[in-house]
Amino acid sequence: MRCKTLTAAAVVLLMMTAGCSTLERVVYRPDINQGNYLVANDVSKIHTGMTQQQVAYTLGTPMMRDPFGSNVWYYVFRQEPGHEPVSQQTLTLTFDSSGTLTNIDNKPALTGKKSG
């Protein structure tokens, strides 16, 4: 009888602490960074009228290119700090048919505080 009571108490204790979020902060979670790390200084060097080669020299190769043949490059940087919310930076560059940069879409806009 004592074994059953002890087992029941252990099960109840386990069920009560299973949902505790206070223990989550104690567990180590590594920072996960993926993609093209861009700083505001490098992005400020990019302007319309540049060629694809000039952009690649300045920023490096893009994370993705549009798979359907249009000249769109995506520089994506996703950062997941251990116990903090995920943030993502996406720089989309559009080129015309001759390979000249025509549009820059930077969301969310890089600020000086992210440089490092």
A tleap script that builds the chain and sets N, CA, C and O, in Angstrom:
source leaprc.protein.ff14SB
mol = sequence {
  NMET ARG CYS LYS THR LEU THR ALA ALA ALA
  VAL VAL LEU LEU MET MET THR ALA GLY CYS
  SER THR LEU GLU ARG VAL VAL TYR ARG PRO
  ASP ILE ASN GLN GLY ASN TYR LEU VAL ALA
  ASN ASP VAL SER LYS ILE HIE THR GLY MET
  THR GLN GLN GLN VAL ALA TYR THR LEU GLY
  THR PRO MET MET ARG ASP PRO PHE GLY SER
  ASN VAL TRP TYR TYR VAL PHE ARG GLN GLU
  PRO GLY HIE GLU PRO VAL SER GLN GLN THR
  LEU THR LEU THR PHE ASP SER SER GLY THR
  LEU THR ASN ILE ASP ASN LYS PRO ALA LEU
  THR GLY LYS LYS SER CGLY
}
set mol.1.N position { 0.811 -1.191 0.000 }
set mol.1.CA position { 0.000 0.000 0.000 }
set mol.1.C position { 0.862 1.266 0.000 }
set mol.1.O position { 0.540 2.255 -0.659 }
set mol.2.N position { 1.951 1.212 0.745 }
set mol.2.CA position { 2.851 2.358 0.822 }
set mol.2.C position { 3.487 2.624 -0.545 }
set mol.2.O position { 3.692 3.780 -0.917 }
set mol.3.N position { 3.800 1.563 -1.294 }
set mol.3.CA position { 4.417 1.695 -2.623 }
set mol.3.C position { 3.464 2.386 -3.599 }
set mol.3.O position { 3.883 3.212 -4.410 }
set mol.4.N position { 2.181 2.038 -3.513 }
set mol.4.CA position { 1.188 2.658 -4.391 }
set mol.4.C position { 1.042 4.150 -4.075 }
set mol.4.O position { 0.924 4.968 -4.988 }
set mol.5.N position { 1.050 4.500 -2.809 }
set mol.5.CA position { 0.934 5.902 -2.412 }
set mol.5.C position { 2.146 6.697 -2.867 }
set mol.5.O position { 2.021 7.815 -3.367 }
set mol.6.N position { 3.321 6.107 -2.689 }
set mol.6.CA position { 4.548 6.770 -3.126 }
set mol.6.C position { 4.572 6.949 -4.640 }
set mol.6.O position { 4.978 7.997 -5.140 }
set mol.7.N position { 4.140 5.933 -5.358 }
set mol.7.CA position { 4.083 6.012 -6.824 }
set mol.7.C position { 3.084 7.074 -7.269 }
set mol.7.O position { 3.372 7.848 -8.182 }
set mol.8.N position { 1.921 7.118 -6.639 }
set mol.8.CA position { 0.905 8.107 -6.986 }
set mol.8.C position { 1.410 9.514 -6.692 }
set mol.8.O position { 1.175 10.435 -7.475 }
set mol.9.N position { 2.097 9.685 -5.574 }
set mol.9.CA position { 2.643 11.002 -5.238 }
set mol.9.C position { 3.704 11.427 -6.241 }
set mol.9.O position { 3.768 12.595 -6.623 }
set mol.10.N position { 4.535 10.485 -6.669 }
set mol.10.CA position { 5.567 10.799 -7.659 }
set mol.10.C position { 4.936 11.188 -8.986 }
set mol.10.O position { 5.403 12.117 -9.645 }
set mol.11.N position { 3.882 10.488 -9.386 }
set mol.11.CA position { 3.203 10.800 -10.648 }
set mol.11.C position { 2.574 12.186 -10.576 }
set mol.11.O position { 2.682 12.964 -11.524 }
set mol.12.N position { 1.915 12.501 -9.460 }
set mol.12.CA position { 1.290 13.809 -9.299 }
set mol.12.C position { 2.347 14.917 -9.306 }
set mol.12.O position { 2.151 15.954 -9.940 }
set mol.13.N position { 3.453 14.707 -8.613 }
set mol.13.CA position { 4.539 15.691 -8.595 }
set mol.13.C position { 5.124 15.901 -9.985 }
set mol.13.O position { 5.408 17.030 -10.385 }
set mol.14.N position { 5.299 14.813 -10.712 }
set mol.14.CA position { 5.830 14.901 -12.067 }
set mol.14.C position { 4.879 15.659 -12.974 }
set mol.14.O position { 5.319 16.476 -13.784 }
set mol.15.N position { 3.597 15.408 -12.854 }
set mol.15.CA position { 2.608 16.096 -13.689 }
set mol.15.C position { 2.540 17.587 -13.359 }
set mol.15.O position { 2.323 18.413 -14.246 }
set mol.16.N position { 2.725 17.927 -12.089 }
set mol.16.CA position { 2.664 19.330 -11.688 }
set mol.16.C position { 3.882 20.116 -12.166 }
set mol.16.O position { 3.757 21.297 -12.489 }
set mol.17.N position { 5.041 19.497 -12.217 }
set mol.17.CA position { 6.252 20.214 -12.617 }
set mol.17.C position { 6.551 20.107 -14.105 }
set mol.17.O position { 7.445 20.795 -14.599 }
set mol.18.N position { 5.834 19.271 -14.824 }
set mol.18.CA position { 6.109 19.092 -16.255 }
set mol.18.C position { 5.841 20.359 -17.049 }
set mol.18.O position { 6.512 20.599 -18.053 }
set mol.19.N position { 4.897 21.165 -16.637 }
set mol.19.CA position { 4.552 22.370 -17.382 }
set mol.19.C position { 5.236 23.625 -16.892 }
set mol.19.O position { 4.944 24.713 -17.390 }
set mol.20.N position { 6.129 23.512 -15.942 }
set mol.20.CA position { 6.777 24.695 -15.380 }
set mol.20.C position { 7.738 25.314 -16.389 }
set mol.20.O position { 8.628 24.645 -16.914 }
set mol.21.N position { 7.543 26.586 -16.643 }
set mol.21.CA position { 8.437 27.267 -17.578 }
set mol.21.C position { 9.651 27.851 -16.871 }
set mol.21.O position { 10.570 28.337 -17.531 }
set mol.22.N position { 9.674 27.814 -15.546 }
set mol.22.CA position { 10.819 28.356 -14.832 }
set mol.22.C position { 12.060 27.509 -15.061 }
set mol.22.O position { 13.179 28.019 -15.015 }
set mol.23.N position { 11.871 26.232 -15.306 }
set mol.23.CA position { 13.010 25.354 -15.551 }
set mol.23.C position { 13.581 25.539 -16.954 }
set mol.23.O position { 14.719 25.149 -17.217 }
set mol.24.N position { 12.804 26.125 -17.847 }
set mol.24.CA position { 13.265 26.300 -19.233 }
set mol.24.C position { 14.476 27.221 -19.314 }
set mol.24.O position { 15.363 26.988 -20.135 }
set mol.25.N position { 14.537 28.256 -18.488 }
set mol.25.CA position { 15.655 29.195 -18.500 }
set mol.25.C position { 16.944 28.566 -17.994 }
set mol.25.O position { 18.036 29.030 -18.323 }
set mol.26.N position { 16.820 27.514 -17.198 }
set mol.26.CA position { 17.998 26.869 -16.638 }
set mol.26.C position { 18.713 26.031 -17.696 }
set mol.26.O position { 19.936 25.896 -17.671 }
set mol.27.N position { 17.946 25.474 -18.618 }
set mol.27.CA position { 18.506 24.614 -19.651 }
set mol.27.C position { 19.214 25.472 -20.693 }
set mol.27.O position { 18.658 26.464 -21.164 }
set mol.28.N position { 20.438 25.094 -21.053 }
set mol.28.CA position { 21.225 25.841 -22.041 }
set mol.28.C position { 20.658 25.612 -23.428 }
set mol.28.O position { 20.443 24.469 -23.831 }
set mol.29.N position { 20.416 26.682 -24.158 }
set mol.29.CA position { 19.996 26.611 -25.550 }
set mol.29.C position { 20.964 27.472 -26.352 }
set mol.29.O position { 21.055 28.675 -26.109 }
set mol.30.N position { 21.684 26.889 -27.295 }
set mol.30.CA position { 22.668 27.666 -28.058 }
set mol.30.C position { 21.997 28.647 -29.013 }
set mol.30.O position { 20.870 28.430 -29.458 }
set mol.31.N position { 22.705 29.725 -29.318 }
set mol.31.CA position { 22.241 30.668 -30.337 }
set mol.31.C position { 22.378 30.005 -31.695 }
set mol.31.O position { 23.381 29.351 -31.978 }
set mol.32.N position { 21.358 30.177 -32.539 }
set mol.32.CA position { 21.387 29.598 -33.876 }
set mol.32.C position { 21.308 30.739 -34.885 }
set mol.32.O position { 20.302 31.446 -34.952 }
set mol.33.N position { 22.361 30.916 -35.662 }
set mol.33.CA position { 22.419 31.937 -36.701 }
set mol.33.C position { 22.509 31.244 -38.053 }
set mol.33.O position { 23.340 30.357 -38.247 }
set mol.34.N position { 21.656 31.647 -38.985 }
set mol.34.CA position { 21.648 31.037 -40.307 }
set mol.34.C position { 21.575 32.113 -41.379 }
set mol.34.O position { 20.893 33.123 -41.206 }
set mol.35.N position { 22.268 31.899 -42.474 }
set mol.35.CA position { 22.152 32.783 -43.619 }
set mol.35.C position { 23.304 33.749 -43.781 }
set mol.35.O position { 24.414 33.517 -43.303 }
set mol.36.N position { 23.007 34.852 -44.476 }
set mol.36.CA position { 23.982 35.886 -44.785 }
set mol.36.C position { 23.942 36.961 -43.701 }
set mol.36.O position { 22.957 37.689 -43.580 }
set mol.37.N position { 25.022 37.059 -42.909 }
set mol.37.CA position { 25.094 38.109 -41.893 }
set mol.37.C position { 25.455 39.414 -42.584 }
set mol.37.O position { 26.526 39.529 -43.180 }
set mol.38.N position { 24.571 40.390 -42.506 }
set mol.38.CA position { 24.791 41.684 -43.145 }
set mol.38.C position { 24.862 42.769 -42.083 }
set mol.38.O position { 24.132 42.729 -41.093 }
set mol.39.N position { 25.733 43.728 -42.293 }
set mol.39.CA position { 25.810 44.892 -41.423 }
set mol.39.C position { 25.362 46.114 -42.214 }
set mol.39.O position { 25.434 46.135 -43.443 }
set mol.40.N position { 24.901 47.127 -41.497 }
set mol.40.CA position { 24.365 48.323 -42.146 }
set mol.40.C position { 25.395 48.986 -43.052 }
set mol.40.O position { 25.030 49.543 -44.087 }
set mol.41.N position { 26.669 48.937 -42.686 }
set mol.41.CA position { 27.722 49.552 -43.486 }
set mol.41.C position { 27.826 48.901 -44.872 }
set mol.41.O position { 27.990 49.595 -45.875 }
set mol.42.N position { 27.730 47.564 -44.922 }
set mol.42.CA position { 27.801 46.877 -46.215 }
set mol.42.C position { 26.566 47.156 -47.069 }
set mol.42.O position { 26.680 47.361 -48.278 }
set mol.43.N position { 25.393 47.165 -46.447 }
set mol.43.CA position { 24.158 47.417 -47.199 }
set mol.43.C position { 24.143 48.834 -47.742 }
set mol.43.O position { 23.599 49.073 -48.820 }
set mol.44.N position { 24.728 49.776 -47.019 }
set mol.44.CA position { 24.751 51.163 -47.496 }
set mol.44.C position { 25.620 51.337 -48.737 }
set mol.44.O position { 25.473 52.329 -49.451 }
set mol.45.N position { 26.525 50.392 -49.011 }
set mol.45.CA position { 27.372 50.460 -50.207 }
set mol.45.C position { 26.633 50.048 -51.471 }
set mol.45.O position { 27.108 50.299 -52.578 }
set mol.46.N position { 25.479 49.421 -51.315 }
set mol.46.CA position { 24.703 48.942 -52.459 }
set mol.46.C position { 23.778 50.048 -52.948 }
set mol.46.O position { 23.112 50.700 -52.144 }
set mol.47.N position { 23.731 50.264 -54.255 }
set mol.47.CA position { 22.827 51.251 -54.833 }
set mol.47.C position { 22.379 50.772 -56.209 }
set mol.47.O position { 23.030 49.930 -56.827 }
set mol.48.N position { 21.276 51.311 -56.675 }
set mol.48.CA position { 20.765 50.925 -57.990 }
set mol.48.C position { 21.775 51.329 -59.052 }
set mol.48.O position { 22.474 52.334 -58.924 }
set mol.49.N position { 21.833 50.525 -60.099 }
set mol.49.CA position { 22.777 50.766 -61.178 }
set mol.49.C position { 24.010 49.871 -61.098 }
set mol.49.O position { 24.779 49.796 -62.056 }
set mol.50.N position { 24.207 49.196 -59.975 }
set mol.50.CA position { 25.360 48.290 -59.842 }
set mol.50.C position { 25.098 47.000 -60.617 }
set mol.50.O position { 23.949 46.617 -60.836 }
set mol.51.N position { 26.170 46.341 -61.025 }
set mol.51.CA position { 26.028 45.058 -61.713 }
set mol.51.C position { 25.957 43.926 -60.687 }
set mol.51.O position { 26.245 44.122 -59.507 }
set mol.52.N position { 25.571 42.747 -61.157 }
set mol.52.CA position { 25.495 41.587 -60.271 }
set mol.52.C position { 26.867 41.256 -59.686 }
set mol.52.O position { 26.969 40.852 -58.527 }
set mol.53.N position { 27.916 41.427 -60.481 }
set mol.53.CA position { 29.265 41.130 -60.008 }
set mol.53.C position { 29.680 42.095 -58.895 }
set mol.53.O position { 30.312 41.687 -57.921 }
set mol.54.N position { 29.327 43.366 -59.040 }
set mol.54.CA position { 29.662 44.351 -58.017 }
set mol.54.C position { 28.924 44.063 -56.700 }
set mol.54.O position { 29.497 44.190 -55.618 }
set mol.55.N position { 27.671 43.682 -56.807 }
set mol.55.CA position { 26.886 43.360 -55.617 }
set mol.55.C position { 27.451 42.118 -54.944 }
set mol.55.O position { 27.600 42.093 -53.722 }
set mol.56.N position { 27.768 41.087 -55.724 }
set mol.56.CA position { 28.322 39.856 -55.157 }
set mol.56.C position { 29.672 40.115 -54.499 }
set mol.56.O position { 29.996 39.490 -53.489 }
set mol.57.N position { 30.453 41.015 -55.052 }
set mol.57.CA position { 31.746 41.361 -54.454 }
set mol.57.C position { 31.551 42.071 -53.109 }
set mol.57.O position { 32.315 41.853 -52.169 }
set mol.58.N position { 30.525 42.918 -53.028 }
set mol.58.CA position { 30.284 43.692 -51.816 }
set mol.58.C position { 29.623 42.857 -50.714 }
set mol.58.O position { 30.042 42.915 -49.558 }
set mol.59.N position { 28.591 42.079 -51.068 }
set mol.59.CA position { 27.815 41.351 -50.068 }
set mol.59.C position { 28.088 39.852 -50.024 }
set mol.59.O position { 27.676 39.177 -49.081 }
set mol.60.N position { 28.764 39.336 -51.010 }
set mol.60.CA position { 28.940 37.886 -51.097 }
set mol.60.C position { 27.801 37.268 -51.895 }
set mol.60.O position { 26.920 37.972 -52.388 }
set mol.61.N position { 27.829 35.959 -52.016 }
set mol.61.CA position { 26.784 35.281 -52.788 }
set mol.61.C position { 25.475 35.284 -52.000 }
set mol.61.O position { 25.495 35.189 -50.773 }
set mol.62.N position { 24.344 35.390 -52.688 }
set mol.62.CA position { 23.059 35.434 -51.986 }
set mol.62.C position { 22.685 34.068 -51.419 }
set mol.62.O position { 23.164 33.032 -51.879 }
set mol.63.N position { 21.831 34.092 -50.428 }
set mol.63.CA position { 21.320 32.863 -49.826 }
set mol.63.C position { 20.455 32.107 -50.828 }
set mol.63.O position { 20.521 30.881 -50.915 }
set mol.64.N position { 19.645 32.843 -51.580 }
set mol.64.CA position { 18.756 32.236 -52.577 }
set mol.64.C position { 18.664 33.129 -53.799 }
set mol.64.O position { 18.794 34.350 -53.722 }
set mol.65.N position { 18.436 32.482 -54.920 }
set mol.65.CA position { 18.100 33.200 -56.146 }
set mol.65.C position { 16.733 32.711 -56.577 }
set mol.65.O position { 16.362 31.570 -56.300 }
set mol.66.N position { 15.989 33.560 -57.247 }
set mol.66.CA position { 14.650 33.180 -57.667 }
set mol.66.C position { 14.731 31.963 -58.585 }
set mol.66.O position { 15.392 32.028 -59.621 }
set mol.67.N position { 14.080 30.860 -58.235 }
set mol.67.CA position { 14.188 29.637 -59.035 }
set mol.67.C position { 13.429 29.693 -60.359 }
set mol.67.O position { 13.569 28.790 -61.184 }
set mol.68.N position { 12.635 30.728 -60.575 }
set mol.68.CA position { 11.837 30.790 -61.788 }
set mol.68.C position { 12.449 31.667 -62.869 }
set mol.68.O position { 11.747 32.085 -63.790 }
set mol.69.N position { 13.715 31.948 -62.778 }
set mol.69.CA position { 14.426 32.604 -63.860 }
set mol.69.C position { 14.511 34.106 -63.778 }
set mol.69.O position { 15.321 34.701 -64.489 }
set mol.70.N position { 13.712 34.756 -62.940 }
set mol.70.CA position { 13.855 36.205 -62.852 }
set mol.70.C position { 15.095 36.526 -62.020 }
set mol.70.O position { 15.551 35.704 -61.225 }
set mol.71.N position { 15.618 37.695 -62.208 }
set mol.71.CA position { 16.868 38.076 -61.549 }
set mol.71.C position { 16.607 38.711 -60.195 }
set mol.71.O position { 16.772 39.920 -60.029 }
set mol.72.N position { 16.200 37.899 -59.227 }
set mol.72.CA position { 15.953 38.369 -57.869 }
set mol.72.C position { 16.871 37.588 -56.937 }
set mol.72.O position { 16.915 36.358 -56.969 }
set mol.73.N position { 17.602 38.326 -56.106 }
set mol.73.CA position { 18.504 37.718 -55.127 }
set mol.73.C position { 17.973 37.990 -53.735 }
set mol.73.O position { 17.483 39.081 -53.442 }
set mol.74.N position { 18.077 36.977 -52.875 }
set mol.74.CA position { 17.623 37.100 -51.490 }
set mol.74.C position { 18.792 36.868 -50.546 }
set mol.74.O position { 19.425 35.812 -50.571 }
set mol.75.N position { 19.071 37.860 -49.718 }
set mol.75.CA position { 20.048 37.735 -48.639 }
set mol.75.C position { 19.232 37.645 -47.348 }
set mol.75.O position { 18.629 38.629 -46.920 }
set mol.76.N position { 19.218 36.481 -46.741 }
set mol.76.CA position { 18.387 36.238 -45.558 }
set mol.76.C position { 19.297 35.902 -44.383 }
set mol.76.O position { 20.196 35.069 -44.497 }
set mol.77.N position { 19.054 36.555 -43.265 }
set mol.77.CA position { 19.772 36.225 -42.039 }
set mol.77.C position { 18.752 36.002 -40.941 }
set mol.77.O position { 17.974 36.896 -40.608 }
set mol.78.N position { 18.760 34.799 -40.380 }
set mol.78.CA position { 17.825 34.422 -39.317 }
set mol.78.C position { 18.625 34.167 -38.050 }
set mol.78.O position { 19.589 33.401 -38.051 }
set mol.79.N position { 18.212 34.819 -36.969 }
set mol.79.CA position { 18.920 34.707 -35.709 }
set mol.79.C position { 17.941 34.235 -34.629 }
set mol.79.O position { 16.892 34.838 -34.403 }
set mol.80.N position { 18.322 33.133 -33.970 }
set mol.80.CA position { 17.500 32.588 -32.896 }
set mol.80.C position { 18.345 32.502 -31.627 }
set mol.80.O position { 18.980 31.480 -31.366 }
set mol.81.N position { 18.348 33.585 -30.835 }
set mol.81.CA position { 19.097 33.545 -29.572 }
set mol.81.C position { 18.457 32.538 -28.619 }
set mol.81.O position { 17.253 32.289 -28.688 }
set mol.82.N position { 19.258 31.966 -27.741 }
set mol.82.CA position { 18.832 30.896 -26.848 }
set mol.82.C position { 17.411 30.965 -26.326 }
set mol.82.O position { 16.601 30.095 -26.649 }
set mol.83.N position { 17.082 31.969 -25.530 }
set mol.83.CA position { 15.753 32.054 -24.922 }
set mol.83.C position { 15.025 33.325 -25.324 }
set mol.83.O position { 14.163 33.803 -24.586 }
set mol.84.N position { 15.353 33.871 -26.465 }
set mol.84.CA position { 14.726 35.099 -26.938 }
set mol.84.C position { 13.979 34.820 -28.239 }
set mol.84.O position { 14.198 33.781 -28.861 }
set mol.85.N position { 13.108 35.725 -28.656 }
set mol.85.CA position { 12.359 35.505 -29.890 }
set mol.85.C position { 13.262 35.522 -31.130 }
set mol.85.O position { 14.333 36.129 -31.129 }
set mol.86.N position { 12.815 34.858 -32.156 }
set mol.86.CA position { 13.537 34.765 -33.423 }
set mol.86.C position { 13.413 36.089 -34.167 }
set mol.86.O position { 12.349 36.707 -34.172 }
set mol.87.N position { 14.514 36.525 -34.801 }
set mol.87.CA position { 14.472 37.711 -35.660 }
set mol.87.C position { 15.030 37.335 -37.029 }
set mol.87.O position { 15.909 36.482 -37.147 }
set mol.88.N position { 14.506 37.983 -38.046 }
set mol.88.CA position { 14.958 37.696 -39.406 }
set mol.88.C position { 15.132 38.988 -40.179 }
set mol.88.O position { 14.300 39.892 -40.105 }
set mol.89.N position { 16.222 39.061 -40.917 }
set mol.89.CA position { 16.542 40.202 -41.777 }
set mol.89.C position { 16.548 39.709 -43.215 }
set mol.89.O position { 17.242 38.743 -43.532 }
set mol.90.N position { 15.792 40.353 -44.085 }
set mol.90.CA position { 15.728 39.940 -45.488 }
set mol.90.C position { 16.044 41.129 -46.387 }
set mol.90.O position { 15.399 42.175 -46.312 }
set mol.91.N position { 17.044 40.948 -47.233 }
set mol.91.CA position { 17.416 41.951 -48.228 }
set mol.91.C position { 17.122 41.345 -49.595 }
set mol.91.O position { 17.726 40.342 -49.976 }
set mol.92.N position { 16.203 41.949 -50.326 }
set mol.92.CA position { 15.811 41.453 -51.643 }
set mol.92.C position { 16.315 42.425 -52.698 }
set mol.92.O position { 15.992 43.613 -52.668 }
set mol.93.N position { 17.105 41.913 -53.628 }
set mol.93.CA position { 17.663 42.740 -54.707 }
set mol.93.C position { 17.096 42.257 -56.036 }
set mol.93.O position { 17.109 41.062 -56.331 }
set mol.94.N position { 16.600 43.194 -56.828 }
set mol.94.CA position { 16.024 42.871 -58.129 }
set mol.94.C position { 16.904 43.463 -59.224 }
set mol.94.O position { 17.277 44.635 -59.176 }
set mol.95.N position { 17.226 42.637 -60.203 }
set mol.95.CA position { 18.059 43.052 -61.338 }
set mol.95.C position { 17.230 43.013 -62.611 }
set mol.95.O position { 16.272 42.247 -62.712 }
set mol.96.N position { 17.601 43.840 -63.582 }
set mol.96.CA position { 16.924 43.773 -64.878 }
set mol.96.C position { 17.565 42.681 -65.731 }
set mol.96.O position { 18.460 41.971 -65.272 }
set mol.97.N position { 17.108 42.552 -66.961 }
set mol.97.CA position { 17.585 41.465 -67.827 }
set mol.97.C position { 19.066 41.595 -68.188 }
set mol.97.O position { 19.699 40.603 -68.548 }
set mol.98.N position { 19.623 42.802 -68.095 }
set mol.98.CA position { 21.051 42.970 -68.392 }
set mol.98.C position { 21.931 42.811 -67.158 }
set mol.98.O position { 23.151 42.949 -67.252 }
set mol.99.N position { 21.325 42.519 -65.986 }
set mol.99.CA position { 22.103 42.294 -64.771 }
set mol.99.C position { 22.408 43.546 -63.978 }
set mol.99.O position { 23.350 43.566 -63.187 }
set mol.100.N position { 21.613 44.603 -64.181 }
set mol.100.CA position { 21.801 45.853 -63.450 }
set mol.100.C position { 20.782 45.935 -62.311 }
set mol.100.O position { 19.604 45.635 -62.503 }
set mol.101.N position { 21.240 46.340 -61.130 }
set mol.101.CA position { 20.379 46.422 -59.958 }
set mol.101.C position { 19.337 47.521 -60.141 }
set mol.101.O position { 19.679 48.673 -60.406 }
set mol.102.N position { 18.053 47.154 -59.997 }
set mol.102.CA position { 16.971 48.118 -60.208 }
set mol.102.C position { 16.168 48.404 -58.945 }
set mol.102.O position { 15.562 49.470 -58.837 }
set mol.103.N position { 16.146 47.469 -57.977 }
set mol.103.CA position { 15.343 47.676 -56.776 }
set mol.103.C position { 16.008 47.026 -55.566 }
set mol.103.O position { 16.569 45.934 -55.658 }
set mol.104.N position { 15.933 47.725 -54.424 }
set mol.104.CA position { 16.476 47.218 -53.158 }
set mol.104.C position { 15.345 47.231 -52.136 }
set mol.104.O position { 14.748 48.276 -51.879 }
set mol.105.N position { 15.054 46.068 -51.555 }
set mol.105.CA position { 14.020 45.957 -50.536 }
set mol.105.C position { 14.654 45.370 -49.287 }
set mol.105.O position { 15.049 44.204 -49.278 }
set mol.106.N position { 14.753 46.168 -48.235 }
set mol.106.CA position { 15.454 45.788 -47.007 }
set mol.106.C position { 14.449 45.765 -45.855 }
set mol.106.O position { 14.049 46.814 -45.351 }
set mol.107.N position { 14.040 44.549 -45.438 }
set mol.107.CA position { 13.032 44.432 -44.378 }
set mol.107.C position { 13.499 43.494 -43.293 }
set mol.107.O position { 13.991 42.412 -43.614 }
set mol.108.N position { 13.376 43.840 -42.041 }
set mol.108.CA position { 13.276 45.209 -41.559 }
set mol.108.C position { 14.578 45.945 -41.825 }
set mol.108.O position { 15.638 45.325 -41.915 }
set mol.109.N position { 14.506 47.238 -41.949 }
set mol.109.CA position { 15.677 48.035 -42.317 }
set mol.109.C position { 16.780 47.867 -41.274 }
set mol.109.O position { 16.524 47.930 -40.072 }
set mol.110.N position { 17.997 47.653 -41.742 }
set mol.110.CA position { 19.143 47.554 -40.846 }
set mol.110.C position { 19.445 48.916 -40.249 }
set mol.110.O position { 19.380 49.936 -40.936 }
set mol.111.N position { 19.771 48.925 -38.977 }
set mol.111.CA position { 20.180 50.158 -38.322 }
set mol.111.C position { 21.617 49.998 -37.858 }
set mol.111.O position { 22.163 48.896 -37.901 }
set mol.112.N position { 22.219 51.057 -37.428 }
set mol.112.CA position { 23.596 51.030 -36.997 }
set mol.112.C position { 23.846 50.124 -35.791 }
set mol.112.O position { 24.979 49.685 -35.593 }
set mol.113.N position { 22.821 49.829 -34.976 }
set mol.113.CA position { 23.023 49.030 -33.787 }
set mol.113.C position { 23.311 47.567 -34.097 }
set mol.113.O position { 23.864 46.871 -33.245 }
set mol.114.N position { 22.956 47.067 -35.295 }
set mol.114.CA position { 23.216 45.675 -35.636 }
set mol.114.C position { 24.609 45.443 -36.175 }
set mol.114.O position { 25.033 44.295 -36.309 }
set mol.115.N position { 25.321 46.489 -36.483 }
set mol.115.CA position { 26.654 46.309 -37.044 }
set mol.115.C position { 27.581 45.759 -35.979 }
set mol.115.O position { 27.431 46.052 -34.793 }
set mol.116.N position { 28.538 44.961 -36.413 }
set mol.116.CA position { 29.420 44.416 -35.431 }
set mol.116.C position { 30.474 43.667 -36.087 }
set mol.116.O position { 31.346 43.113 -35.419 }
savepdb mol mol.pdb
quit
